[in-house]
Amino acid sequence: MIGSMIPWDDLETVNADLNAFVDWDKGASGGSGPLAGMTAGIKANIAVEGLPWTGGMGAYRGRVADKDADAVARLRSAGATILGTVNMEEAALGAKTDNPFFGATQNPHRIGYTPGGSSGGSAAAVAAGLCDIALGTDTMGSVRIPAAYCGIYGLKPTRGAISHDGLEIAEPTLDTIGPMARTVEELEACSRILIDCDDAQAIDNIALLENLGEVECEPSVLESYAKARSALQASDHFALPYPLTRIRYAGFILTSLALSKSLGPLLDSDPEGLSGTLKFLMTFGPKRSASDLDEDRRILAEVGEAVNAVVARHGAILLPTAPQAAFSHADKAPANQADFTCLANIAGLPAITIPAGWNDAGLPLGVQIIGAAGNEAGLLQLARQLDNQLSAYRQPTLFFGQ
């Protein structure tokens, strides 16, 4: 595929309603290989040669990547056509993809609703058929939550499985690049290019969180989770040493602290290039006392060990992806959005989200499976099995080519 064969005018017409893509590569071309014929969108914090590498920040609008990130280079070498970069939350810290510099991205299932964050542009572009696959980044759920809100499939790989080369990092110990797609098969094809997958290890048992009820969930979320639990015949339970809300907050503190260090110089050199909201969120980490920071790190370490121990004993963990479906951009983001997804990042484990149903308003819901480190192949295998039983993928109202 060469650039002149891509229906740019039609793509731009659909994108005008979504604001998923922010920069196009009109010279995009594909090649030969396992991803030949597939098109891709790349989150704006991942470098794409010749395009603005903004990280969703006004301060970096003029920064142009001089080479592809390693993950992007892998997609190109496998034949994928890189169409451009997609919208995101500013500095990858946020839950709605309502960017102060690049605008709000819309959920293709309902205009006016969030696609999730921080990889909202990636999920919306894939769900709407603007591209076949997309790369997002996941610090505490930022691939899986948008994928769930937009009714598609998303993978957060094992810590370190995908290079950070060419990534504008939020928090180095939690961050990972991850792919999204509209089918498990396309997700696996993309994942095998990005990750040096080991042979699949069969997952024969699934663990469930016994204190799931501490997180306020929409009733439809619990109903779809129950269907997935039944389909996998999961019955074993485990407990965590701390409440999910406290665990998630500890992860947020570390992210705030990391961003305050990496973006701190911009507060002097380009203060208007960062929004007031981001500046405020960056203050939480530095204001934390030494004893509180020690406690945050201890909580994350203990929870990481606990989650790894559960997966080692049982094989995998089943959880809702998010406690709610997508919500209006006019609404405040719920604080508990990443309560379930943060566990995989803290433990450094791979996790996959798949469509699991819809709420009463017709918005998609997701469930996630957390697997053992390095067992992306086994996780994808189990996800395909569950996907076949749930059959919950539904094309959105706004879909390119309809």
mmCIF file of C-alpha atoms in Angstrom:
data_model
loop_
_atom_site.group_PDB
_atom_site.id
_atom_site.type_symbol
_atom_site.label_atom_id
_atom_site.label_comp_id
_atom_site.label_asym_id
_atom_site.label_seq_id
_atom_site.Cartn_x
_atom_site.Cartn_y
_atom_site.Cartn_z
ATOM 1 C CA MET A 1 0.000 0.000 0.000
ATOM 2 C CA ILE A 2 1.326 3.457 -0.884
ATOM 3 C CA GLY A 3 0.163 6.824 0.369
ATOM 4 C CA SER A 4 -1.805 7.651 -2.783
ATOM 5 C CA MET A 5 -3.926 4.503 -2.306
ATOM 6 C CA ILE A 6 -5.056 5.504 1.199
ATOM 7 C CA PRO A 7 -8.442 7.316 1.188
ATOM 8 C CA TRP A 8 -7.123 10.313 3.101
ATOM 9 C CA ASP A 9 -10.149 12.533 2.448
ATOM 10 C CA ASP A 10 -12.544 9.884 3.770
ATOM 11 C CA LEU A 11 -10.369 9.190 6.807
ATOM 12 C CA GLU A 12 -10.182 12.878 7.621
ATOM 13 C CA THR A 13 -13.967 13.244 7.291
ATOM 14 C CA VAL A 14 -14.608 10.517 9.855
ATOM 15 C CA ASN A 15 -11.768 11.730 12.058
ATOM 16 C CA ALA A 16 -13.331 15.207 12.141
ATOM 17 C CA ASP A 17 -16.104 13.736 14.306
ATOM 18 C CA LEU A 18 -13.699 11.790 16.515
ATOM 19 C CA ASN A 19 -10.495 13.817 16.805
ATOM 20 C CA ALA A 20 -8.566 10.561 17.164
ATOM 21 C CA PHE A 21 -5.675 11.284 14.774
ATOM 22 C CA VAL A 22 -3.806 14.539 15.388
ATOM 23 C CA ASP A 23 -1.037 14.265 12.769
ATOM 24 C CA TRP A 24 -1.114 12.273 9.518
ATOM 25 C CA ASP A 25 1.803 10.968 7.465
ATOM 26 C CA LYS A 26 0.459 11.568 3.951
ATOM 27 C CA GLY A 27 3.480 9.755 2.535
ATOM 28 C CA ALA A 28 2.706 6.579 4.481
ATOM 29 C CA SER A 29 3.446 3.313 2.756
ATOM 30 C CA GLY A 30 3.410 -0.328 3.718
ATOM 31 C CA GLY A 31 5.725 -3.182 2.930
ATOM 32 C CA SER A 32 5.923 -6.934 2.956
ATOM 33 C CA GLY A 33 5.704 -9.097 6.035
ATOM 34 C CA PRO A 34 3.188 -10.505 8.509
ATOM 35 C CA LEU A 35 1.464 -7.119 8.962
ATOM 36 C CA ALA A 36 1.347 -6.222 5.257
ATOM 37 C CA GLY A 37 -1.918 -4.487 4.377
ATOM 38 C CA MET A 38 -2.585 -3.422 7.966
ATOM 39 C CA THR A 39 -2.704 0.237 8.980
ATOM 40 C CA ALA A 40 -1.590 1.591 12.346
ATOM 41 C CA GLY A 41 -2.005 4.643 14.531
ATOM 42 C CA ILE A 42 0.633 5.572 17.109
ATOM 43 C CA LYS A 43 0.034 7.358 20.418
ATOM 44 C CA ALA A 44 1.623 10.801 20.346
ATOM 45 C CA ASN A 45 4.110 9.987 23.121
ATOM 46 C CA ILE A 46 5.762 7.342 20.887
ATOM 47 C CA ALA A 47 8.188 8.659 18.271
ATOM 48 C CA VAL A 48 7.247 8.413 14.592
ATOM 49 C CA GLU A 49 9.956 9.697 12.277
ATOM 50 C CA GLY A 50 9.066 13.030 10.698
ATOM 51 C CA LEU A 51 5.965 13.675 12.827
ATOM 52 C CA PRO A 52 5.490 15.833 15.933
ATOM 53 C CA TRP A 53 6.400 13.870 19.069
ATOM 54 C CA THR A 54 4.319 15.821 21.543
ATOM 55 C CA GLY A 55 3.424 13.485 24.382
ATOM 56 C CA GLY A 56 0.124 15.352 24.288
ATOM 57 C CA MET A 57 1.818 18.532 25.544
ATOM 58 C CA GLY A 58 1.713 21.976 23.984
ATOM 59 C CA ALA A 59 5.313 22.464 25.086
ATOM 60 C CA TYR A 60 6.433 19.776 22.636
ATOM 61 C CA ARG A 61 4.237 20.733 19.658
ATOM 62 C CA GLY A 62 7.330 21.774 17.723
ATOM 63 C CA ARG A 63 9.367 18.674 18.579
ATOM 64 C CA VAL A 64 9.650 16.373 15.555
ATOM 65 C CA ALA A 65 10.934 12.811 15.920
ATOM 66 C CA ASP A 66 14.136 12.188 13.985
ATOM 67 C CA LYS A 67 13.638 8.417 14.029
ATOM 68 C CA ASP A 68 11.007 5.822 14.821
ATOM 69 C CA ALA A 69 10.656 4.383 18.281
ATOM 70 C CA ASP A 70 11.776 0.762 18.386
ATOM 71 C CA ALA A 71 8.158 -0.444 18.567
ATOM 72 C CA VAL A 72 7.186 1.627 15.517
ATOM 73 C CA ALA A 73 10.227 0.405 13.593
ATOM 74 C CA ARG A 74 9.158 -3.186 14.309
ATOM 75 C CA LEU A 75 5.682 -2.536 12.893
ATOM 76 C CA ARG A 76 7.151 -0.928 9.767
ATOM 77 C CA SER A 77 9.586 -3.777 9.213
ATOM 78 C CA ALA A 78 6.668 -6.207 9.421
ATOM 79 C CA GLY A 79 4.858 -4.373 6.619
ATOM 80 C CA ALA A 80 2.402 -2.192 8.551
ATOM 81 C CA THR A 81 1.456 1.237 7.195
ATOM 82 C CA ILE A 82 1.904 3.918 9.859
ATOM 83 C CA LEU A 83 -0.865 6.446 9.148
ATOM 84 C CA GLY A 84 0.086 8.950 11.819
ATOM 85 C CA THR A 85 -0.103 9.821 15.491
ATOM 86 C CA VAL A 86 -3.211 9.843 17.663
ATOM 87 C CA ASN A 87 -4.509 11.986 20.500
ATOM 88 C CA MET A 88 -3.882 11.266 24.172
ATOM 89 C CA GLU A 89 -4.096 12.738 27.636
ATOM 90 C CA GLU A 90 -1.520 15.419 28.295
ATOM 91 C CA ALA A 91 1.714 13.700 29.439
ATOM 92 C CA ALA A 92 -0.261 10.406 29.616
ATOM 93 C CA LEU A 93 -1.696 11.450 32.981
ATOM 94 C CA GLY A 94 -5.470 11.446 32.872
ATOM 95 C CA ALA A 95 -8.623 9.468 32.304
ATOM 96 C CA LYS A 96 -10.696 11.066 29.529
ATOM 97 C CA THR A 97 -8.492 12.166 26.581
ATOM 98 C CA ASP A 98 -9.852 15.679 26.775
ATOM 99 C CA ASN A 99 -6.595 17.344 25.836
ATOM 100 C CA PRO A 100 -6.204 21.083 26.589
ATOM 101 C CA PHE A 101 -3.995 21.600 23.507
ATOM 102 C CA PHE A 102 -5.323 19.064 21.007
ATOM 103 C CA GLY A 103 -8.990 18.797 21.984
ATOM 104 C CA ALA A 104 -11.248 16.001 23.176
ATOM 105 C CA THR A 105 -11.378 12.633 21.450
ATOM 106 C CA GLN A 106 -14.858 11.138 21.115
ATOM 107 C CA ASN A 107 -15.959 7.571 21.759
ATOM 108 C CA PRO A 108 -17.143 6.100 18.427
ATOM 109 C CA HIS A 109 -19.952 4.311 20.261
ATOM 110 C CA ARG A 110 -21.348 7.677 21.420
ATOM 111 C CA ILE A 111 -20.175 11.148 20.454
ATOM 112 C CA GLY A 112 -19.832 13.344 23.532
ATOM 113 C CA TYR A 113 -18.522 10.436 25.601
ATOM 114 C CA THR A 114 -14.943 9.706 26.584
ATOM 115 C CA PRO A 115 -12.940 6.948 24.893
ATOM 116 C CA GLY A 116 -10.946 6.660 28.133
ATOM 117 C CA GLY A 117 -7.407 7.670 28.833
ATOM 118 C CA SER A 118 -4.683 8.123 28.478
ATOM 119 C CA SER A 119 -4.584 6.213 25.159
ATOM 120 C CA GLY A 120 -8.034 7.380 24.088
ATOM 121 C CA GLY A 121 -7.024 8.331 20.569
ATOM 122 C CA SER A 122 -5.545 4.884 19.971
ATOM 123 C CA ALA A 123 -8.700 3.082 21.102
ATOM 124 C CA ALA A 124 -11.102 5.395 19.278
ATOM 125 C CA ALA A 125 -9.141 5.147 16.014
ATOM 126 C CA VAL A 126 -9.137 1.347 16.092
ATOM 127 C CA ALA A 127 -12.758 1.014 17.214
ATOM 128 C CA ALA A 128 -13.937 3.366 14.466
ATOM 129 C CA GLY A 129 -11.956 1.524 11.783
ATOM 130 C CA LEU A 130 -9.640 4.433 11.010
ATOM 131 C CA CYS A 131 -6.764 1.977 11.422
ATOM 132 C CA ASP A 132 -6.465 -1.756 12.025
ATOM 133 C CA ILE A 133 -4.111 -1.600 14.992
ATOM 134 C CA ALA A 134 -2.741 1.089 17.276
ATOM 135 C CA LEU A 135 -0.075 1.507 19.897
ATOM 136 C CA GLY A 136 -0.931 3.005 23.255
ATOM 137 C CA THR A 137 0.911 3.169 26.552
ATOM 138 C CA ASP A 138 -0.196 1.737 29.859
ATOM 139 C CA THR A 139 1.020 3.149 33.196
ATOM 140 C CA MET A 140 -1.859 1.943 35.360
ATOM 141 C CA GLY A 141 -4.416 0.881 32.765
ATOM 142 C CA SER A 142 -4.115 3.380 29.929
ATOM 143 C CA VAL A 143 -4.253 0.746 27.170
ATOM 144 C CA ARG A 144 -6.867 -1.504 28.741
ATOM 145 C CA ILE A 145 -9.345 1.097 30.012
ATOM 146 C CA PRO A 146 -9.713 2.875 26.629
ATOM 147 C CA ALA A 147 -9.905 -0.505 24.879
ATOM 148 C CA ALA A 148 -12.728 -1.531 27.221
ATOM 149 C CA TYR A 149 -14.567 1.793 26.876
ATOM 150 C CA CYS A 150 -14.359 1.532 23.077
ATOM 151 C CA GLY A 151 -15.244 -2.165 22.912
ATOM 152 C CA ILE A 152 -11.993 -3.529 21.470
ATOM 153 C CA TYR A 153 -9.003 -5.662 22.525
ATOM 154 C CA GLY A 154 -5.856 -4.393 24.241
ATOM 155 C CA LEU A 155 -2.699 -5.936 25.656
ATOM 156 C CA LYS A 156 -0.432 -4.619 28.409
ATOM 157 C CA PRO A 157 2.756 -6.702 28.033
ATOM 158 C CA THR A 158 5.158 -7.950 30.676
ATOM 159 C CA ARG A 159 7.357 -5.212 32.141
ATOM 160 C CA GLY A 160 10.330 -4.746 29.829
ATOM 161 C CA ALA A 161 8.926 -6.883 27.001
ATOM 162 C CA ILE A 162 8.738 -3.855 24.672
ATOM 163 C CA SER A 163 11.585 -1.348 24.518
ATOM 164 C CA HIS A 164 11.069 2.151 25.947
ATOM 165 C CA ASP A 165 13.237 3.499 23.118
ATOM 166 C CA GLY A 166 11.394 6.466 21.618
ATOM 167 C CA LEU A 167 8.810 6.682 24.396
ATOM 168 C CA GLU A 168 8.083 9.853 26.362
ATOM 169 C CA ILE A 169 7.967 8.100 29.735
ATOM 170 C CA ALA A 170 5.472 8.860 32.491
ATOM 171 C CA GLU A 171 6.747 6.468 35.211
ATOM 172 C CA PRO A 172 9.540 4.095 34.122
ATOM 173 C CA THR A 173 8.729 1.151 36.406
ATOM 174 C CA LEU A 174 5.028 1.149 35.521
ATOM 175 C CA ASP A 175 5.007 2.219 31.849
ATOM 176 C CA THR A 176 4.722 -0.109 28.897
ATOM 177 C CA ILE A 177 3.785 0.256 25.240
ATOM 178 C CA GLY A 178 0.869 -1.975 24.282
ATOM 179 C CA PRO A 179 -1.173 -2.772 21.135
ATOM 180 C CA MET A 180 -4.908 -2.566 20.452
ATOM 181 C CA ALA A 181 -6.999 -4.220 17.732
ATOM 182 C CA ARG A 182 -10.567 -5.198 16.801
ATOM 183 C CA THR A 183 -9.927 -8.953 17.022
ATOM 184 C CA VAL A 184 -7.799 -11.240 19.166
ATOM 185 C CA GLU A 185 -6.151 -12.516 15.986
ATOM 186 C CA GLU A 186 -5.026 -9.035 14.898
ATOM 187 C CA LEU A 187 -3.913 -8.263 18.447
ATOM 188 C CA GLU A 188 -1.801 -11.410 18.500
ATOM 189 C CA ALA A 189 -0.300 -10.719 15.066
ATOM 190 C CA CYS A 190 0.765 -7.258 16.228
ATOM 191 C CA SER A 191 1.960 -8.512 19.624
ATOM 192 C CA ARG A 192 4.217 -11.141 18.075
ATOM 193 C CA ILE A 193 5.996 -8.415 16.119
ATOM 194 C CA LEU A 194 6.444 -6.226 19.175
ATOM 195 C CA ILE A 195 7.322 -8.955 21.678
ATOM 196 C CA ASP A 196 9.673 -11.921 21.481
ATOM 197 C CA CYS A 197 6.967 -14.303 22.687
ATOM 198 C CA ASP A 198 7.851 -17.548 24.400
ATOM 199 C CA ASP A 199 5.834 -20.688 23.719
ATOM 200 C CA ALA A 200 2.366 -20.545 25.246
ATOM 201 C CA GLN A 201 2.083 -21.955 28.742
ATOM 202 C CA ALA A 202 -1.385 -23.363 29.288
ATOM 203 C CA ILE A 203 -3.485 -21.571 31.909
ATOM 204 C CA ASP A 204 -5.630 -24.147 33.678
ATOM 205 C CA ASN A 205 -6.854 -22.212 36.688
ATOM 206 C CA ILE A 206 -8.175 -18.698 37.307
ATOM 207 C CA ALA A 207 -8.161 -16.722 40.554
ATOM 208 C CA LEU A 208 -10.792 -14.172 41.580
ATOM 209 C CA LEU A 209 -10.400 -11.220 43.940
ATOM 210 C CA GLU A 210 -12.477 -11.892 47.023
ATOM 211 C CA ASN A 211 -12.875 -8.235 48.035
ATOM 212 C CA LEU A 212 -14.059 -7.088 44.598
ATOM 213 C CA GLY A 213 -17.033 -5.395 46.260
ATOM 214 C CA GLU A 214 -14.850 -2.709 47.845
ATOM 215 C CA VAL A 215 -14.822 -0.991 44.440
ATOM 216 C CA GLU A 216 -18.122 0.592 43.435
ATOM 217 C CA CYS A 217 -19.014 -0.937 40.073
ATOM 218 C CA GLU A 218 -21.898 -0.439 37.678
ATOM 219 C CA PRO A 219 -24.296 -3.420 37.979
ATOM 220 C CA SER A 220 -23.740 -4.268 34.304
ATOM 221 C CA VAL A 221 -19.979 -4.483 34.942
ATOM 222 C CA LEU A 222 -20.566 -7.114 37.617
ATOM 223 C CA GLU A 223 -23.006 -8.973 35.377
ATOM 224 C CA SER A 224 -20.555 -9.179 32.492
ATOM 225 C CA TYR A 225 -17.790 -10.191 34.900
ATOM 226 C CA ALA A 226 -20.021 -12.984 36.264
ATOM 227 C CA LYS A 227 -20.543 -14.298 32.725
ATOM 228 C CA ALA A 228 -16.800 -14.365 32.113
ATOM 229 C CA ARG A 229 -16.206 -16.031 35.483
ATOM 230 C CA SER A 230 -18.761 -18.715 34.621
ATOM 231 C CA ALA A 231 -17.338 -19.244 31.137
ATOM 232 C CA LEU A 232 -13.881 -19.854 32.617
ATOM 233 C CA GLN A 233 -15.289 -21.892 35.521
ATOM 234 C CA ALA A 234 -13.268 -19.761 37.914
ATOM 235 C CA SER A 235 -13.949 -20.215 41.624
ATOM 236 C CA ASP A 236 -10.687 -19.825 43.597
ATOM 237 C CA HIS A 237 -10.312 -16.545 45.490
ATOM 238 C CA PHE A 238 -7.435 -14.469 46.813
ATOM 239 C CA ALA A 239 -7.067 -11.328 48.926
ATOM 240 C CA LEU A 240 -4.749 -8.351 48.689
ATOM 241 C CA PRO A 241 -2.884 -6.835 51.651
ATOM 242 C CA TYR A 242 -4.246 -3.305 51.024
ATOM 243 C CA PRO A 243 -7.444 -1.747 49.636
ATOM 244 C CA LEU A 244 -7.422 -1.213 45.881
ATOM 245 C CA THR A 245 -7.988 2.506 46.275
ATOM 246 C CA ARG A 246 -4.833 2.831 48.410
ATOM 247 C CA ILE A 247 -2.832 0.701 45.984
ATOM 248 C CA ARG A 248 -3.888 2.794 43.006
ATOM 249 C CA TYR A 249 -3.119 6.035 44.864
ATOM 250 C CA ALA A 250 0.416 4.844 45.631
ATOM 251 C CA GLY A 251 0.945 4.277 41.912
ATOM 252 C CA PHE A 252 -0.383 7.738 41.127
ATOM 253 C CA ILE A 253 2.031 9.305 43.627
ATOM 254 C CA LEU A 254 5.023 7.646 41.958
ATOM 255 C CA THR A 255 3.791 8.809 38.540
ATOM 256 C CA SER A 256 3.306 12.364 39.779
ATOM 257 C CA LEU A 257 6.800 12.330 41.282
ATOM 258 C CA ALA A 258 8.382 11.003 38.083
ATOM 259 C CA LEU A 259 6.639 13.593 35.893
ATOM 260 C CA SER A 260 7.596 16.408 38.253
ATOM 261 C CA LYS A 261 11.231 15.449 37.728
ATOM 262 C CA SER A 262 11.104 14.879 33.952
ATOM 263 C CA LEU A 263 8.867 17.855 33.101
ATOM 264 C CA GLY A 264 9.976 20.202 35.873
ATOM 265 C CA PRO A 265 12.310 22.202 33.591
ATOM 266 C CA LEU A 266 9.318 23.100 31.378
ATOM 267 C CA LEU A 267 7.731 24.956 34.269
ATOM 268 C CA ASP A 268 10.427 27.608 33.762
ATOM 269 C CA SER A 269 11.237 27.323 30.052
ATOM 270 C CA ASP A 270 7.686 27.006 28.697
ATOM 271 C CA PRO A 271 5.114 27.424 31.479
ATOM 272 C CA GLU A 272 2.268 27.916 28.984
ATOM 273 C CA GLY A 273 3.130 24.588 27.351
ATOM 274 C CA LEU A 274 1.703 22.684 30.309
ATOM 275 C CA SER A 275 -1.893 22.994 31.456
ATOM 276 C CA GLY A 276 -2.886 24.084 34.932
ATOM 277 C CA THR A 277 -4.377 20.647 35.530
ATOM 278 C CA LEU A 278 -1.123 18.857 34.738
ATOM 279 C CA LYS A 279 0.870 21.288 36.858
ATOM 280 C CA PHE A 280 -1.482 20.578 39.757
ATOM 281 C CA LEU A 281 -1.216 16.787 39.339
ATOM 282 C CA MET A 282 2.564 17.090 39.273
ATOM 283 C CA THR A 283 2.546 18.614 42.763
ATOM 284 C CA PHE A 284 1.250 15.536 44.593
ATOM 285 C CA GLY A 285 4.474 13.536 44.444
ATOM 286 C CA PRO A 286 6.886 16.296 45.512
ATOM 287 C CA LYS A 287 4.606 17.313 48.398
ATOM 288 C CA ARG A 288 4.605 13.793 49.816
ATOM 289 C CA SER A 289 6.609 13.394 53.019
ATOM 290 C CA ALA A 290 9.543 10.996 53.067
ATOM 291 C CA SER A 291 7.704 8.638 55.423
ATOM 292 C CA ASP A 292 4.589 8.646 53.225
ATOM 293 C CA LEU A 293 6.691 7.971 50.129
ATOM 294 C CA ASP A 294 8.358 5.076 51.904
ATOM 295 C CA GLU A 295 4.918 3.719 52.718
ATOM 296 C CA ASP A 296 3.779 4.134 49.098
ATOM 297 C CA ARG A 297 6.793 2.223 47.835
ATOM 298 C CA ARG A 298 6.348 -0.485 50.468
ATOM 299 C CA ILE A 299 2.697 -0.932 49.492
ATOM 300 C CA LEU A 300 3.586 -1.243 45.812
ATOM 301 C CA ALA A 301 6.355 -3.748 46.559
ATOM 302 C CA GLU A 302 4.124 -5.900 48.781
ATOM 303 C CA VAL A 303 1.242 -5.822 46.325
ATOM 304 C CA GLY A 304 3.544 -6.676 43.431
ATOM 305 C CA GLU A 305 4.835 -9.692 45.324
ATOM 306 C CA ALA A 306 1.307 -10.731 46.314
ATOM 307 C CA VAL A 307 -0.070 -10.542 42.767
ATOM 308 C CA ASN A 308 2.905 -12.458 41.379
ATOM 309 C CA ALA A 309 2.402 -15.131 44.030
ATOM 310 C CA VAL A 310 -1.284 -15.494 43.119
ATOM 311 C CA VAL A 311 -0.482 -15.858 39.417
ATOM 312 C CA ALA A 312 2.299 -18.344 40.164
ATOM 313 C CA ARG A 313 -0.113 -20.425 42.222
ATOM 314 C CA HIS A 314 -3.224 -20.179 40.043
ATOM 315 C CA GLY A 315 -2.025 -19.294 36.540
ATOM 316 C CA ALA A 316 -4.076 -16.131 35.980
ATOM 317 C CA ILE A 317 -6.408 -13.572 37.546
ATOM 318 C CA LEU A 318 -9.785 -12.484 36.162
ATOM 319 C CA LEU A 319 -11.032 -8.973 36.926
ATOM 320 C CA PRO A 320 -13.331 -6.368 35.401
ATOM 321 C CA THR A 321 -11.282 -3.996 33.294
ATOM 322 C CA ALA A 322 -12.924 -0.839 34.645
ATOM 323 C CA PRO A 323 -15.664 -0.363 37.240
ATOM 324 C CA GLN A 324 -17.809 1.542 34.719
ATOM 325 C CA ALA A 325 -18.518 2.038 31.049
ATOM 326 C CA ALA A 326 -17.590 5.206 29.178
ATOM 327 C CA PHE A 327 -19.121 8.406 30.571
ATOM 328 C CA SER A 328 -19.871 11.852 29.222
ATOM 329 C CA HIS A 329 -17.015 14.275 28.678
ATOM 330 C CA ALA A 330 -19.094 16.675 30.749
ATOM 331 C CA ASP A 331 -18.772 14.408 33.792
ATOM 332 C CA LYS A 332 -15.859 14.244 36.183
ATOM 333 C CA ALA A 333 -13.734 11.126 35.761
ATOM 334 C CA PRO A 334 -14.391 8.566 38.513
ATOM 335 C CA ALA A 335 -11.488 8.196 40.919
ATOM 336 C CA ASN A 336 -11.712 4.386 40.889
ATOM 337 C CA GLN A 337 -11.199 4.035 37.139
ATOM 338 C CA ALA A 338 -7.820 2.267 37.424
ATOM 339 C CA ASP A 339 -8.419 0.346 40.654
ATOM 340 C CA PHE A 340 -8.430 -3.021 38.860
ATOM 341 C CA THR A 341 -5.986 -2.316 36.030
ATOM 342 C CA CYS A 342 -3.176 -0.914 38.209
ATOM 343 C CA LEU A 343 -2.390 -4.369 39.631
ATOM 344 C CA ALA A 344 -0.773 -5.711 36.454
ATOM 345 C CA ASN A 345 1.524 -2.675 36.159
ATOM 346 C CA ILE A 346 2.560 -2.852 39.799
ATOM 347 C CA ALA A 347 3.305 -6.572 39.475
ATOM 348 C CA GLY A 348 4.982 -6.190 36.063
ATOM 349 C CA LEU A 349 2.672 -8.818 34.541
ATOM 350 C CA PRO A 350 0.937 -9.031 31.169
ATOM 351 C CA ALA A 351 -2.807 -8.369 31.026
ATOM 352 C CA ILE A 352 -5.345 -8.433 28.233
ATOM 353 C CA THR A 353 -8.785 -6.870 28.016
ATOM 354 C CA ILE A 354 -11.549 -8.183 25.771
ATOM 355 C CA PRO A 355 -15.131 -7.029 25.170
ATOM 356 C CA ALA A 356 -17.497 -8.597 27.702
ATOM 357 C CA GLY A 357 -20.901 -7.018 27.107
ATOM 358 C CA TRP A 358 -22.774 -3.708 27.219
ATOM 359 C CA ASN A 359 -24.510 -1.626 29.829
ATOM 360 C CA ASP A 360 -28.147 -0.537 29.661
ATOM 361 C CA ALA A 361 -27.135 2.501 27.615
ATOM 362 C CA GLY A 362 -25.523 0.272 24.979
ATOM 363 C CA LEU A 363 -21.932 1.163 25.860
ATOM 364 C CA PRO A 364 -19.277 -1.572 25.831
ATOM 365 C CA LEU A 365 -17.752 -3.240 28.883
ATOM 366 C CA GLY A 366 -14.568 -5.255 29.257
ATOM 367 C CA VAL A 367 -12.976 -7.941 31.388
ATOM 368 C CA GLN A 368 -9.257 -8.457 31.825
ATOM 369 C CA ILE A 369 -7.034 -11.441 32.466
ATOM 370 C CA ILE A 370 -3.652 -11.035 34.166
ATOM 371 C CA GLY A 371 -1.133 -13.773 33.381
ATOM 372 C CA ALA A 372 2.379 -14.835 34.291
ATOM 373 C CA ALA A 373 5.421 -12.831 33.214
ATOM 374 C CA GLY A 374 6.464 -13.750 29.687
ATOM 375 C CA ASN A 375 3.304 -15.748 28.975
ATOM 376 C CA GLU A 376 1.689 -13.351 26.516
ATOM 377 C CA ALA A 377 1.122 -16.289 24.161
ATOM 378 C CA GLY A 378 -0.767 -18.248 26.802
ATOM 379 C CA LEU A 379 -2.738 -15.172 27.765
ATOM 380 C CA LEU A 380 -3.771 -14.554 24.155
ATOM 381 C CA GLN A 381 -4.730 -18.207 23.844
ATOM 382 C CA LEU A 382 -7.004 -17.990 26.883
ATOM 383 C CA ALA A 383 -8.423 -14.658 25.709
ATOM 384 C CA ARG A 384 -9.388 -16.248 22.385
ATOM 385 C CA GLN A 385 -11.147 -19.055 24.220
ATOM 386 C CA LEU A 386 -13.084 -16.624 26.411
ATOM 387 C CA ASP A 387 -13.828 -14.320 23.486
ATOM 388 C CA ASN A 388 -15.388 -17.197 21.568
ATOM 389 C CA GLN A 389 -17.691 -17.879 24.495
ATOM 390 C CA LEU A 390 -18.673 -14.270 25.217
ATOM 391 C CA SER A 391 -18.957 -13.115 21.567
ATOM 392 C CA ALA A 392 -19.281 -9.558 22.860
ATOM 393 C CA TYR A 393 -17.561 -7.480 20.165
ATOM 394 C CA ARG A 394 -19.914 -5.000 18.527
ATOM 395 C CA GLN A 395 -19.038 -2.530 15.798
ATOM 396 C CA PRO A 396 -19.671 1.072 16.905
ATOM 397 C CA THR A 397 -22.221 3.409 15.373
ATOM 398 C CA LEU A 398 -19.450 5.528 13.875
ATOM 399 C CA PHE A 399 -17.322 3.204 11.767
ATOM 400 C CA PHE A 400 -15.174 4.049 8.748
ATOM 401 C CA GLY A 401 -16.432 2.485 5.515
ATOM 402 C CA GLN A 402 -20.076 2.096 6.514
#
